[in-house]
mmCIF file of C-alpha atoms in Angstrom:
data_model
loop_
_atom_site.group_PDB
_atom_site.id
_atom_site.type_symbol
_atom_site.label_atom_id
_atom_site.label_comp_id
_atom_site.label_asym_id
_atom_site.label_seq_id
_atom_site.Cartn_x
_atom_site.Cartn_y
_atom_site.Cartn_z
ATOM 1 C CA MET G 1 -13.498 -49.179 23.579
ATOM 2 C CA GLU G 2 -13.116 -45.946 21.635
ATOM 3 C CA ASN G 3 -11.201 -47.810 18.947
ATOM 4 C CA LEU G 4 -13.717 -50.637 18.830
ATOM 5 C CA ILE G 5 -16.492 -48.164 18.008
ATOM 6 C CA LEU G 6 -14.308 -46.456 15.418
ATOM 7 C CA TYR G 7 -13.432 -49.731 13.702
ATOM 8 C CA SER G 8 -17.023 -51.006 13.763
ATOM 9 C CA VAL G 9 -18.377 -47.796 12.232
ATOM 10 C CA VAL G 10 -15.726 -47.695 9.524
ATOM 11 C CA THR G 11 -16.163 -51.393 8.717
ATOM 12 C CA VAL G 12 -19.935 -51.010 8.359
ATOM 13 C CA LEU G 13 -19.488 -47.973 6.101
ATOM 14 C CA LEU G 14 -16.850 -49.764 4.060
ATOM 15 C CA VAL G 15 -19.051 -52.827 3.513
ATOM 16 C CA PHE G 16 -21.949 -50.579 2.588
ATOM 17 C CA SER G 17 -19.780 -48.671 0.140
ATOM 18 C CA MET G 18 -18.479 -51.948 -1.323
ATOM 19 C CA ILE G 19 -22.015 -53.184 -1.993
ATOM 20 C CA ARG G 20 -23.051 -49.918 -3.612
ATOM 21 C CA ASP G 21 -20.012 -49.389 -5.823
ATOM 22 C CA ARG G 22 -16.807 -51.410 -5.907
ATOM 23 C CA ALA G 23 -14.848 -49.021 -8.119
ATOM 24 C CA LYS G 24 -15.741 -46.010 -6.010
ATOM 25 C CA THR G 25 -14.732 -47.871 -2.843
ATOM 26 C CA LYS G 26 -11.389 -48.746 -4.358
ATOM 27 C CA LYS G 27 -10.888 -45.101 -5.256
ATOM 28 C CA ALA G 28 -11.760 -44.088 -1.681
ATOM 29 C CA LEU G 29 -9.194 -46.518 -0.253
ATOM 30 C CA MET G 30 -6.523 -45.276 -2.639
ATOM 31 C CA LYS G 31 -7.272 -41.683 -1.672
ATOM 32 C CA GLY G 32 -7.063 -42.521 2.016
ATOM 33 C CA LEU G 33 -3.801 -44.370 1.532
ATOM 34 C CA LYS G 34 -2.311 -41.484 -0.441
ATOM 35 C CA ALA G 35 -3.322 -38.945 2.221
ATOM 36 C CA PHE G 36 -1.838 -41.175 4.937
ATOM 37 C CA GLU G 37 1.429 -41.638 3.083
ATOM 38 C CA GLY G 38 1.563 -37.892 2.480
ATOM 39 C CA ILE G 39 1.621 -37.102 6.177
ATOM 40 C CA LEU G 40 3.446 -40.174 7.506
ATOM 41 C CA SER G 41 6.972 -38.700 7.494
ATOM 42 C CA GLN G 42 5.857 -35.738 9.579
ATOM 43 C CA PHE G 43 3.937 -37.946 11.974
ATOM 44 C CA LEU G 44 6.999 -40.058 12.637
ATOM 45 C CA ILE G 45 9.097 -36.947 13.360
ATOM 46 C CA VAL G 46 6.513 -35.638 15.812
ATOM 47 C CA LEU G 47 6.214 -38.986 17.605
ATOM 48 C CA MET G 48 9.959 -39.210 18.190
ATOM 49 C CA LEU G 49 10.050 -35.602 19.401
ATOM 50 C CA VAL G 50 7.220 -36.297 21.821
ATOM 51 C CA ALA G 51 8.929 -39.430 23.126
ATOM 52 C CA ILE G 52 12.031 -37.388 23.992
ATOM 53 C CA VAL G 53 9.998 -34.615 25.649
ATOM 54 C CA LEU G 54 8.023 -37.129 27.715
ATOM 55 C CA ALA G 55 11.206 -38.875 28.813
ATOM 56 C CA VAL G 56 12.599 -35.574 30.092
ATOM 57 C CA PHE G 57 9.386 -34.537 31.887
ATOM 58 C CA ASP G 58 8.856 -37.552 34.142
ATOM 59 C CA PRO G 59 5.946 -37.703 36.654
ATOM 60 C CA ALA G 60 8.216 -36.771 39.577
ATOM 61 C CA THR G 61 9.298 -33.561 37.845
ATOM 62 C CA ILE G 62 5.726 -32.719 36.897
ATOM 63 C CA SER G 63 4.373 -33.185 40.426
ATOM 64 C CA ARG G 64 7.154 -31.034 41.908
ATOM 65 C CA LEU G 65 6.175 -28.195 39.568
ATOM 66 C CA LEU G 66 2.430 -28.426 40.135
ATOM 67 C CA GLY G 67 2.047 -28.382 43.921
ATOM 68 C CA ALA G 68 -1.100 -26.839 45.433
ATOM 69 C CA GLY G 69 0.954 -24.011 46.927
ATOM 70 C CA SER G 70 2.536 -23.122 43.611
ATOM 71 C CA GLY G 71 -0.120 -20.446 43.003
ATOM 72 C CA PHE G 72 -0.442 -18.611 39.715
ATOM 73 C CA MET G 73 3.099 -19.538 38.776
ATOM 74 C CA GLY G 74 2.107 -23.189 39.219
ATOM 75 C CA ILE G 75 -0.942 -22.668 37.013
ATOM 76 C CA MET G 76 1.247 -21.158 34.291
ATOM 77 C CA ILE G 77 3.776 -23.974 34.555
ATOM 78 C CA ALA G 78 0.964 -26.550 34.497
ATOM 79 C CA ALA G 79 -0.510 -25.006 31.362
ATOM 80 C CA LEU G 80 2.940 -24.868 29.785
ATOM 81 C CA VAL G 81 3.693 -28.510 30.587
ATOM 82 C CA GLY G 82 0.291 -29.470 29.174
ATOM 83 C CA ALA G 83 0.970 -27.460 26.038
ATOM 84 C CA ILE G 84 4.279 -29.207 25.422
ATOM 85 C CA SER G 85 3.251 -32.746 26.289
ATOM 86 C CA LEU G 86 1.190 -34.981 24.118
ATOM 87 C CA ILE G 87 -0.195 -37.649 26.400
ATOM 88 C CA PRO G 88 -3.356 -39.524 25.434
ATOM 89 C CA GLY G 89 -6.279 -38.771 27.767
ATOM 90 C CA PHE G 90 -6.445 -42.369 28.926
ATOM 91 C CA VAL G 91 -2.966 -41.956 30.382
ATOM 92 C CA ALA G 92 -3.292 -38.302 31.398
ATOM 93 C CA PHE G 93 -6.498 -38.494 33.445
ATOM 94 C CA PRO G 94 -5.374 -41.235 35.862
ATOM 95 C CA ALA G 95 -1.991 -39.486 36.128
ATOM 96 C CA ALA G 96 -3.735 -36.186 36.897
ATOM 97 C CA ALA G 97 -5.900 -37.924 39.500
ATOM 98 C CA GLU G 98 -2.753 -39.363 41.069
ATOM 99 C CA LEU G 99 -1.195 -35.897 41.197
ATOM 100 C CA LEU G 100 -4.344 -34.522 42.846
ATOM 101 C CA ARG G 101 -4.158 -37.232 45.515
ATOM 102 C CA ASN G 102 -0.516 -36.286 46.080
ATOM 103 C CA GLY G 103 -1.295 -32.678 46.862
ATOM 104 C CA ALA G 104 -1.363 -30.936 43.496
ATOM 105 C CA GLY G 105 -3.886 -28.096 43.254
ATOM 106 C CA VAL G 106 -7.200 -28.528 41.410
ATOM 107 C CA THR G 107 -6.673 -25.316 39.428
ATOM 108 C CA GLN G 108 -3.160 -26.394 38.408
ATOM 109 C CA ILE G 109 -4.406 -29.805 37.294
ATOM 110 C CA ALA G 110 -7.295 -28.219 35.380
ATOM 111 C CA ALA G 111 -4.819 -25.931 33.598
ATOM 112 C CA PHE G 112 -2.687 -28.944 32.741
ATOM 113 C CA VAL G 113 -5.616 -31.015 31.432
ATOM 114 C CA SER G 114 -7.107 -28.133 29.418
ATOM 115 C CA SER G 115 -3.926 -27.100 27.677
ATOM 116 C CA LEU G 116 -2.936 -30.735 27.175
ATOM 117 C CA MET G 117 -6.082 -31.277 25.152
ATOM 118 C CA MET G 118 -6.326 -27.955 23.327
ATOM 119 C CA VAL G 119 -2.735 -26.825 22.777
ATOM 120 C CA GLY G 120 -0.131 -28.791 20.862
ATOM 121 C CA ILE G 121 3.328 -27.254 20.639
ATOM 122 C CA VAL G 122 5.051 -30.374 19.335
ATOM 123 C CA THR G 123 2.338 -31.008 16.760
ATOM 124 C CA LEU G 124 2.492 -27.380 15.611
ATOM 125 C CA PRO G 125 4.487 -28.241 12.448
ATOM 126 C CA LEU G 126 1.672 -30.613 11.454
ATOM 127 C CA GLU G 127 -1.004 -28.056 12.189
ATOM 128 C CA ILE G 128 0.878 -25.403 10.211
ATOM 129 C CA ARG G 129 0.964 -27.740 7.249
ATOM 130 C CA TYR G 130 -2.830 -27.910 7.204
ATOM 131 C CA PHE G 131 -3.761 -24.441 8.491
ATOM 132 C CA GLY G 132 -0.795 -22.190 7.758
ATOM 133 C CA LYS G 133 1.371 -20.341 10.291
ATOM 134 C CA LYS G 134 -1.029 -17.582 11.236
ATOM 135 C CA ALA G 135 -4.088 -19.731 11.979
ATOM 136 C CA ALA G 136 -2.098 -22.498 13.710
ATOM 137 C CA ILE G 137 -0.101 -20.198 15.987
ATOM 138 C CA GLY G 138 -3.200 -18.055 16.581
ATOM 139 C CA ARG G 139 -5.310 -21.039 17.589
ATOM 140 C CA ASN G 140 -2.676 -22.387 19.963
ATOM 141 C CA THR G 141 -2.111 -18.983 21.591
ATOM 142 C CA LEU G 142 -5.836 -18.425 22.112
ATOM 143 C CA ALA G 143 -6.310 -21.972 23.387
ATOM 144 C CA PHE G 144 -3.445 -21.481 25.858
ATOM 145 C CA ALA G 145 -4.943 -18.269 27.238
ATOM 146 C CA PHE G 146 -8.335 -19.951 27.427
ATOM 147 C CA SER G 147 -6.882 -22.911 29.340
ATOM 148 C CA ILE G 148 -5.880 -20.547 32.157
ATOM 149 C CA VAL G 149 -9.395 -19.041 32.291
ATOM 150 C CA ALA G 150 -10.982 -22.511 32.180
ATOM 151 C CA ALA G 151 -8.682 -23.693 34.977
ATOM 152 C CA LEU G 152 -9.644 -20.782 37.231
ATOM 153 C CA PHE G 153 -13.313 -21.568 36.576
ATOM 154 C CA VAL G 154 -12.893 -25.283 37.299
ATOM 155 C CA GLY G 155 -10.869 -24.542 40.446
ATOM 156 C CA TRP G 156 -13.601 -22.196 41.634
ATOM 157 C CA MET G 157 -16.411 -24.640 40.827
ATOM 158 C CA VAL G 158 -14.736 -27.578 42.559
ATOM 159 C CA ALA G 159 -13.896 -25.512 45.643
ATOM 160 C CA ARG G 160 -17.491 -24.317 46.068
ATOM 161 C CA MET S 1 8.182 -43.673 -6.271
ATOM 162 C CA THR S 2 11.904 -43.902 -6.870
ATOM 163 C CA LEU S 3 14.386 -44.520 -4.097
ATOM 164 C CA ARG S 4 15.781 -41.054 -4.651
ATOM 165 C CA SER S 5 12.491 -39.202 -4.153
ATOM 166 C CA LEU S 6 11.685 -41.462 -1.213
ATOM 167 C CA LEU S 7 14.991 -40.507 0.418
ATOM 168 C CA LYS S 8 14.314 -36.853 -0.219
ATOM 169 C CA LYS S 9 10.881 -37.044 1.342
ATOM 170 C CA TYR S 10 12.055 -38.890 4.450
ATOM 171 C CA ARG S 11 15.321 -36.966 4.862
ATOM 172 C CA VAL S 12 14.168 -35.053 7.961
ATOM 173 C CA THR S 13 12.572 -38.204 9.380
ATOM 174 C CA LEU S 14 15.869 -40.053 9.051
ATOM 175 C CA MET S 15 17.662 -37.159 10.748
ATOM 176 C CA MET S 16 15.148 -37.393 13.599
ATOM 177 C CA VAL S 17 15.828 -41.144 13.895
ATOM 178 C CA VAL S 18 19.532 -40.345 14.309
ATOM 179 C CA ILE S 19 18.738 -37.723 16.981
ATOM 180 C CA PHE S 20 16.437 -40.158 18.779
ATOM 181 C CA VAL S 21 19.028 -42.927 18.830
ATOM 182 C CA ALA S 22 21.665 -40.424 19.991
ATOM 183 C CA PHE S 23 19.326 -39.400 22.836
ATOM 184 C CA LEU S 24 18.997 -43.033 23.903
ATOM 185 C CA PHE S 25 22.773 -43.383 24.102
ATOM 186 C CA LEU S 26 23.464 -39.998 25.718
ATOM 187 C CA PHE S 27 20.803 -40.325 28.429
ATOM 188 C CA PRO S 28 20.628 -44.024 29.284
ATOM 189 C CA SER S 29 18.547 -43.264 32.390
ATOM 190 C CA LYS S 30 15.814 -41.755 30.202
ATOM 191 C CA ALA S 31 16.109 -44.295 27.401
ATOM 192 C CA ALA S 32 13.554 -46.790 28.704
ATOM 193 C CA ARG S 33 10.892 -44.104 29.114
ATOM 194 C CA ALA S 34 11.571 -42.632 25.687
ATOM 195 C CA GLU S 35 11.405 -46.044 24.033
ATOM 196 C CA LYS S 36 8.227 -47.013 25.833
ATOM 197 C CA SER S 37 6.474 -43.779 24.971
ATOM 198 C CA LEU S 38 7.555 -44.035 21.317
ATOM 199 C CA PHE S 39 6.195 -47.559 20.996
ATOM 200 C CA ASP S 40 2.999 -46.657 22.857
ATOM 201 C CA GLN S 41 2.423 -43.774 20.491
ATOM 202 C CA LEU S 42 3.299 -45.759 17.392
ATOM 203 C CA ARG S 43 0.743 -48.327 18.481
ATOM 204 C CA THR S 44 -1.888 -45.622 19.005
ATOM 205 C CA MET S 45 -1.072 -44.086 15.652
ATOM 206 C CA PHE S 46 -1.241 -47.298 13.672
ATOM 207 C CA LEU S 47 -4.428 -48.246 15.508
ATOM 208 C CA VAL S 48 -6.281 -44.950 15.100
ATOM 209 C CA MET S 49 -5.015 -43.584 11.811
ATOM 210 C CA PRO S 50 -5.995 -46.337 9.338
ATOM 211 C CA PRO S 51 -9.760 -46.184 10.035
ATOM 212 C CA ILE S 52 -9.599 -42.366 10.070
ATOM 213 C CA PHE S 53 -8.006 -42.281 6.654
ATOM 214 C CA VAL S 54 -10.400 -44.912 5.264
ATOM 215 C CA LEU S 55 -13.212 -42.700 6.565
ATOM 216 C CA LEU S 56 -11.606 -39.718 4.843
ATOM 217 C CA GLY S 57 -11.438 -41.558 1.541
ATOM 218 C CA LEU S 58 -15.083 -42.638 1.820
ATOM 219 C CA LEU S 59 -16.149 -39.108 2.749
ATOM 220 C CA ASP S 60 -14.249 -37.784 -0.211
ATOM 221 C CA VAL S 61 -15.812 -40.196 -2.700
ATOM 222 C CA TRP S 62 -19.390 -40.397 -1.423
ATOM 223 C CA VAL S 63 -20.261 -36.972 -0.048
ATOM 224 C CA PRO S 64 -20.818 -34.545 -2.908
ATOM 225 C CA ARG S 65 -19.438 -31.053 -2.496
ATOM 226 C CA GLU S 66 -22.856 -29.471 -2.945
ATOM 227 C CA MET S 67 -24.249 -31.518 -0.073
ATOM 228 C CA LEU S 68 -21.479 -30.590 2.349
ATOM 229 C CA ILE S 69 -21.772 -26.919 1.400
ATOM 230 C CA ARG S 70 -25.492 -27.117 2.087
ATOM 231 C CA TYR S 71 -24.915 -28.647 5.524
ATOM 232 C CA MET S 72 -21.703 -26.967 6.673
ATOM 233 C CA GLY S 73 -20.959 -24.144 4.229
ATOM 234 C CA LYS S 74 -21.395 -20.405 4.642
ATOM 235 C CA GLY S 75 -25.007 -19.683 5.515
ATOM 236 C CA SER S 76 -25.606 -23.155 6.934
ATOM 237 C CA GLY S 77 -26.147 -21.298 10.203
ATOM 238 C CA LEU S 78 -26.838 -23.095 13.448
ATOM 239 C CA LYS S 79 -27.213 -26.413 11.644
ATOM 240 C CA GLY S 80 -23.676 -26.270 10.276
ATOM 241 C CA THR S 81 -22.167 -25.224 13.592
ATOM 242 C CA SER S 82 -24.043 -27.957 15.466
ATOM 243 C CA LEU S 83 -22.852 -30.493 12.932
ATOM 244 C CA GLY S 84 -19.266 -29.287 13.469
ATOM 245 C CA ILE S 85 -19.637 -29.762 17.235
ATOM 246 C CA VAL S 86 -21.218 -33.215 16.910
ATOM 247 C CA LEU S 87 -18.648 -34.462 14.393
ATOM 248 C CA GLY S 88 -15.847 -33.353 16.706
ATOM 249 C CA ALA S 89 -17.467 -34.676 19.879
ATOM 250 C CA VAL S 90 -18.067 -38.212 18.617
ATOM 251 C CA ALA S 91 -14.557 -38.445 17.178
ATOM 252 C CA ALA S 92 -11.818 -40.719 18.410
ATOM 253 C CA GLY S 93 -8.105 -40.107 18.462
ATOM 254 C CA PRO S 94 -5.630 -37.368 19.270
ATOM 255 C CA LEU S 95 -6.038 -33.810 18.002
ATOM 256 C CA TYR S 96 -3.529 -34.258 15.199
ATOM 257 C CA ALA S 97 -5.872 -36.817 13.630
ATOM 258 C CA ALA S 98 -8.431 -34.004 13.249
ATOM 259 C CA PHE S 99 -6.286 -31.935 10.889
ATOM 260 C CA PRO S 100 -6.582 -34.178 7.807
ATOM 261 C CA VAL S 101 -10.337 -34.473 8.445
ATOM 262 C CA ALA S 102 -10.544 -30.670 8.612
ATOM 263 C CA ALA S 103 -8.672 -30.487 5.309
ATOM 264 C CA VAL S 104 -11.284 -32.665 3.593
ATOM 265 C CA LEU S 105 -14.126 -30.641 5.141
ATOM 266 C CA MET S 106 -12.551 -27.427 3.850
ATOM 267 C CA ASP S 107 -11.946 -28.936 0.444
ATOM 268 C CA LYS S 108 -15.612 -29.925 0.310
ATOM 269 C CA GLY S 109 -16.687 -26.376 1.092
ATOM 270 C CA ALA S 110 -17.369 -26.275 4.840
ATOM 271 C CA SER S 111 -17.160 -22.729 6.197
ATOM 272 C CA PHE S 112 -14.003 -21.800 8.098
ATOM 273 C CA MET S 113 -15.955 -20.982 11.257
ATOM 274 C CA ASN S 114 -17.534 -24.454 11.237
ATOM 275 C CA VAL S 115 -14.156 -26.094 10.686
ATOM 276 C CA LEU S 116 -12.733 -24.160 13.654
ATOM 277 C CA VAL S 117 -15.649 -25.240 15.842
ATOM 278 C CA PHE S 118 -15.075 -28.832 14.695
ATOM 279 C CA ILE S 119 -11.382 -28.636 15.668
ATOM 280 C CA GLY S 120 -12.294 -27.131 19.034
ATOM 281 C CA ALA S 121 -14.877 -29.832 19.764
ATOM 282 C CA TRP S 122 -12.460 -32.572 18.721
ATOM 283 C CA SER S 123 -9.742 -31.151 20.973
ATOM 284 C CA THR S 124 -11.742 -31.061 24.163
ATOM 285 C CA LEU S 125 -15.395 -32.163 23.917
ATOM 286 C CA LYS S 126 -14.919 -35.802 22.939
ATOM 287 C CA ILE S 127 -17.690 -37.765 24.633
ATOM 288 C CA PRO S 128 -15.722 -40.965 25.454
ATOM 289 C CA MET S 129 -12.962 -38.785 26.955
ATOM 290 C CA PHE S 130 -15.494 -36.838 28.989
ATOM 291 C CA LEU S 131 -16.861 -40.036 30.540
ATOM 292 C CA PHE S 132 -13.366 -41.162 31.394
ATOM 293 C CA GLU S 133 -12.476 -37.758 32.841
ATOM 294 C CA MET S 134 -15.562 -37.893 35.043
ATOM 295 C CA GLN S 135 -14.506 -41.295 36.305
ATOM 296 C CA SER S 136 -10.932 -40.323 37.144
ATOM 297 C CA LEU S 137 -11.146 -36.667 38.187
ATOM 298 C CA GLY S 138 -14.681 -36.492 39.512
ATOM 299 C CA ALA S 139 -17.999 -35.263 38.128
ATOM 300 C CA ARG S 140 -17.608 -31.689 39.415
ATOM 301 C CA PHE S 141 -14.232 -31.321 37.724
ATOM 302 C CA ALA S 142 -15.322 -32.805 34.394
ATOM 303 C CA VAL S 143 -18.685 -31.048 34.232
ATOM 304 C CA ALA S 144 -17.185 -27.666 35.167
ATOM 305 C CA ARG S 145 -14.574 -28.063 32.442
ATOM 306 C CA PHE S 146 -17.199 -29.125 29.898
ATOM 307 C CA LEU S 147 -19.385 -26.113 30.779
ATOM 308 C CA VAL S 148 -16.584 -23.604 30.302
ATOM 309 C CA ASP S 149 -15.219 -25.334 27.208
ATOM 310 C CA VAL S 150 -18.365 -24.976 25.084
ATOM 311 C CA PRO S 151 -18.392 -21.152 25.092
ATOM 312 C CA GLY S 152 -14.588 -21.238 24.921
ATOM 313 C CA ILE S 153 -14.610 -23.185 21.656
ATOM 314 C CA PHE S 154 -16.968 -20.631 20.090
ATOM 315 C CA LEU S 155 -14.942 -17.727 21.455
ATOM 316 C CA ILE S 156 -11.667 -19.101 20.067
ATOM 317 C CA ALA S 157 -13.260 -19.892 16.691
ATOM 318 C CA PHE S 158 -14.888 -16.446 16.557
ATOM 319 C CA ILE S 159 -11.701 -14.509 17.400
ATOM 320 C CA LEU S 160 -9.599 -16.617 15.034
ATOM 321 C CA ASN S 161 -12.125 -16.157 12.251
ATOM 322 C CA LYS S 162 -11.992 -12.366 12.769
ATOM 323 C CA LEU S 163 -8.205 -12.364 13.034
ATOM 324 C CA LEU S 164 -7.668 -13.985 9.647
ATOM 325 C CA THR S 165 -8.256 -12.022 6.472
ATOM 326 C CA ALA S 166 -10.261 -13.438 3.569
ATOM 327 C CA GLU S 167 -6.937 -13.850 1.802
ATOM 328 C CA ASP S 168 -5.489 -15.927 4.670
ATOM 329 C CA VAL S 169 -8.513 -18.226 4.625
ATOM 330 C CA GLU S 170 -8.315 -18.496 0.833
ATOM 331 C CA LYS S 171 -4.707 -19.660 1.164
ATOM 332 C CA ILE S 172 -5.587 -22.267 3.813
ATOM 333 C CA TYR S 173 -8.346 -23.641 1.594
ATOM 334 C CA SER S 174 -6.123 -24.007 -1.440
ATOM 335 C CA ALA S 175 -3.438 -25.643 0.723
ATOM 336 C CA SER S 176 -6.017 -28.110 2.079
ATOM 337 C CA HIS S 177 -6.877 -29.004 -1.493
ATOM 338 C CA ASN S 178 -3.229 -29.757 -2.248
ATOM 339 C CA ALA S 179 -2.655 -31.658 0.994
ATOM 340 C CA LYS S 180 -5.040 -34.400 -0.046
#
């Protein structure tokens, strides 16, 4: 669904651009292609790294670490697992819901979801390439700390 | 591009391929999961990235620098920040897809604060994701997270903006120009 919208919007814009100016459109496509090729090698590295990490952290391992009784330590582990993994939301949300049904704590799951979306350890090399070391590491550190705060808030709100 | 320069560019990638294949052989019990997740992600990447990069090219060619500075540059105020949030929230794709978009925004003269807000919104305020989160984890969970995320995005952007010197930001901007 998300992709359908994305493709429709881009197609409409592309057709529009084509009608207005063919040469400019060609230039735009070449620029896009060049930018894509420029980053492709790093993307492929990251994807393989992520595949290995995900294979090591299987759902059984994750659920053992994130039990409701795991307390603050569990929250930290959840945030850490989220920071390392790179699972698309469409896979992560049902998985998180499954974990909740199997006795994982709301706060732990919130920490996992938040840091999963905001922190990216494995994609850090990519981020550094665009933002430099200081900004990339700074953003990830702040986002990690914030994930813990957000999780405590969500846990409190849901429990009320 | 010659074969030689191609090899040089993809040297680390090839090394990673070797490591990945070695992993498959060393841990046969994990191999199926690793393979599946690699192919799933490759599919996502080749599905999401082409339109994003076409969009980038179009943005680059059609949106004049002066216009983007007016809307998202320094002094664009609330308008620029809101635009950063909206652009991020309607986006599709994983966070790493936001970085090249951010590079074009910076190259076109968007202020660093607005770019940081854009990255924050892309990471966690995406509307389609929010709807899906509500469906799977419940409205209370999703709404609570949304409510705390909005100030959080500003807080992170604000602190990061303060943390970096003008020189740091200058360097990031010139790198974003070269990355294109």
